[in-house]
Amino acid sequence: MGLIRVAACHASPVFLSARETTEKAISLIQEAARNGANLVVFPESYIPAFPIWSALRPPTHNHALFQRMALASVHADGDGAEVSAIRAAARRLGVLVSIGLSEKVRASSATLYNANLIIGSDGDVLVHHRKLMPTFYEKLTWAPGDGYGLRVADTPFGRIGNLICGENTNPLARYALMAQGEQIHISSWPAVWPTRFSGAGAATQREERGEEGMRDSSGGKATSSVGRGANYDNVSANRTRAAAHCFEAKCFGVLCAGFLGADAIQATASGSGNEEAIARELEGSQRGATMFLDPKGALLPGFVVNKDTAAHEPTDMLQDREGILYADMDLDDCIEGKQYHDVVGGYQRLDVFELKVDRSRRQPANFVGRADADLFQDVTLDKGNSEV
């Protein structure tokens, strides 16, 4: 296969604006293509935004934000203007694109899916995946997907697969991609993923639950923060999950996280009745990180391109600033590790284990019979007979 250059866009959307976020995405694709990228990757639900409000606001306060999300979500089929524009950019520039989006469907005005598209360098959609199960508070926005998108795209730049955020915790979903010879695994993530109010807010919650003064088994003050006010360490957790997959699949990993913009903080806090606390929580939340991993699960050093000098500046990850992180990958490096553990081949007991994956696309109804237009065409007058 030779070398492939991957560009991971550590970027924020223009919050809840599909049109402006699409324009930003195309400008990033153009920049990455100028810098020699073959594959350009975007975060989870990049168009139009990640519904972070559901983490920090009660559902009764979120109706207006959900309505905005539904209206700004995009169609993933051929009639969707945003996806059509990105497909055209991929075709014009000759690059592959992986992009997360909140997908709306024509069967409903409010059923949304957390989706990801892998678009070929000819502009064709190679993989259209819907997240199998929304995680935690994501269920307030997205419906469960199906197995249709558990596919690996066979491209001139390698066999590329994607799972969205928490799906990378699902060993069966990961194995389904391994079993298709995946060489580059894209895992897409949000900018932040708070699971509780931290700081003083968390201390207040612990006092209300009577957890203050808990002791460990030796009688000393408990030091573990798990379940006692600790927020989710998404950088460590995301890297752990992605590294496990890379080590087991002997593939490269692309972790692409979003960046939290000031517009997202303002919109999430506004009208909540708790504006200052929510804004402070989002500003202080741990940011997701964008990075690369090699087929052993180890960190693969990347670089950013200096816009003034065009110099390649070594960078292990992007977290607290927007930008495009690049890495060059030699897909022949996926071979050696399979001598030791090829979990879909020589290191698997196919006579003992069997996995069945249903990749049918689920629809809300199965309509049978002729359409109204076809029926109307049959109700015509015979030229030699005045009866219908």
mmCIF file of C-alpha atoms in Angstrom, residues 44-45 74-77 99-108 111-118 125 127-135 138 142-151 162-165 167 170 173 188 358-364:
data_model
loop_
_atom_site.group_PDB
_atom_site.id
_atom_site.type_symbol
_atom_site.label_atom_id
_atom_site.label_comp_id
_atom_site.label_asym_id
_atom_site.label_seq_id
_atom_site.Cartn_x
_atom_site.Cartn_y
_atom_site.Cartn_z
ATOM 1 C CA GLU A 44 -18.375 12.995 16.135
ATOM 2 C CA SER A 45 -21.550 14.852 15.101
ATOM 3 C CA VAL A 74 -28.809 17.040 7.784
ATOM 4 C CA HIS A 75 -29.981 14.439 5.302
ATOM 5 C CA ALA A 76 -27.281 11.912 4.461
ATOM 6 C CA ASP A 77 -28.832 10.838 1.147
ATOM 7 C CA ILE A 99 -17.259 13.080 8.847
ATOM 8 C CA GLY A 100 -19.668 12.851 11.766
ATOM 9 C CA LEU A 101 -23.126 14.354 11.511
ATOM 10 C CA SER A 102 -26.509 14.445 13.172
ATOM 11 C CA GLU A 103 -28.697 12.812 10.549
ATOM 12 C CA LYS A 104 -32.387 13.500 10.042
ATOM 13 C CA VAL A 105 -34.662 11.228 8.039
ATOM 14 C CA ARG A 106 -37.703 11.798 5.860
ATOM 15 C CA ALA A 107 -39.909 9.410 7.838
ATOM 16 C CA SER A 108 -40.036 11.782 10.823
ATOM 17 C CA THR A 111 -36.023 11.178 14.668
ATOM 18 C CA LEU A 112 -32.272 11.803 14.524
ATOM 19 C CA TYR A 113 -29.264 9.495 14.263
ATOM 20 C CA ASN A 114 -25.662 9.987 15.313
ATOM 21 C CA ALA A 115 -24.097 9.112 11.964
ATOM 22 C CA ASN A 116 -20.708 8.970 10.274
ATOM 23 C CA LEU A 117 -19.948 8.922 6.550
ATOM 24 C CA ILE A 118 -16.795 7.676 4.861
ATOM 25 C CA VAL A 125 -20.398 7.414 0.032
ATOM 26 C CA VAL A 127 -19.883 3.692 4.444
ATOM 27 C CA HIS A 128 -22.979 5.232 6.045
ATOM 28 C CA HIS A 129 -22.955 4.243 9.694
ATOM 29 C CA ARG A 130 -25.462 5.112 12.421
ATOM 30 C CA LYS A 131 -24.284 4.755 16.014
ATOM 31 C CA LEU A 132 -25.685 1.480 17.331
ATOM 32 C CA MET A 133 -26.640 2.833 20.724
ATOM 33 C CA PRO A 134 -26.559 6.447 21.947
ATOM 34 C CA THR A 135 -24.596 6.713 25.167
ATOM 35 C CA GLU A 138 -27.298 11.110 24.114
ATOM 36 C CA TRP A 142 -30.561 10.308 19.010
ATOM 37 C CA ALA A 143 -32.314 7.051 18.196
ATOM 38 C CA PRO A 144 -30.432 3.721 18.098
ATOM 39 C CA GLY A 145 -28.922 2.877 14.728
ATOM 40 C CA ASP A 146 -28.539 -0.509 13.040
ATOM 41 C CA GLY A 147 -25.840 -2.794 11.709
ATOM 42 C CA TYR A 148 -25.941 -1.481 8.139
ATOM 43 C CA GLY A 149 -22.853 0.653 8.629
ATOM 44 C CA LEU A 150 -20.647 -1.997 10.223
ATOM 45 C CA ARG A 151 -18.544 -2.012 7.071
ATOM 46 C CA ASN A 162 -15.153 3.855 11.885
ATOM 47 C CA LEU A 163 -16.908 3.562 15.215
ATOM 48 C CA ILE A 164 -18.449 6.498 17.036
ATOM 49 C CA CYS A 165 -17.398 7.321 20.601
ATOM 50 C CA GLU A 167 -19.127 2.103 20.307
ATOM 51 C CA ASN A 170 -18.370 -2.670 22.197
ATOM 52 C CA ALA A 173 -18.803 -4.103 16.922
ATOM 53 C CA SER A 188 -14.673 9.939 16.586
ATOM 54 C CA ASP A 358 -27.182 -8.273 10.694
ATOM 55 C CA ARG A 359 -26.296 -5.454 8.300
ATOM 56 C CA SER A 360 -29.808 -4.720 7.050
ATOM 57 C CA ARG A 361 -31.027 -1.122 7.144
ATOM 58 C CA ARG A 362 -34.062 -0.846 9.409
ATOM 59 C CA GLN A 363 -37.116 1.138 8.231
ATOM 60 C CA PRO A 364 -40.201 2.236 10.230
#
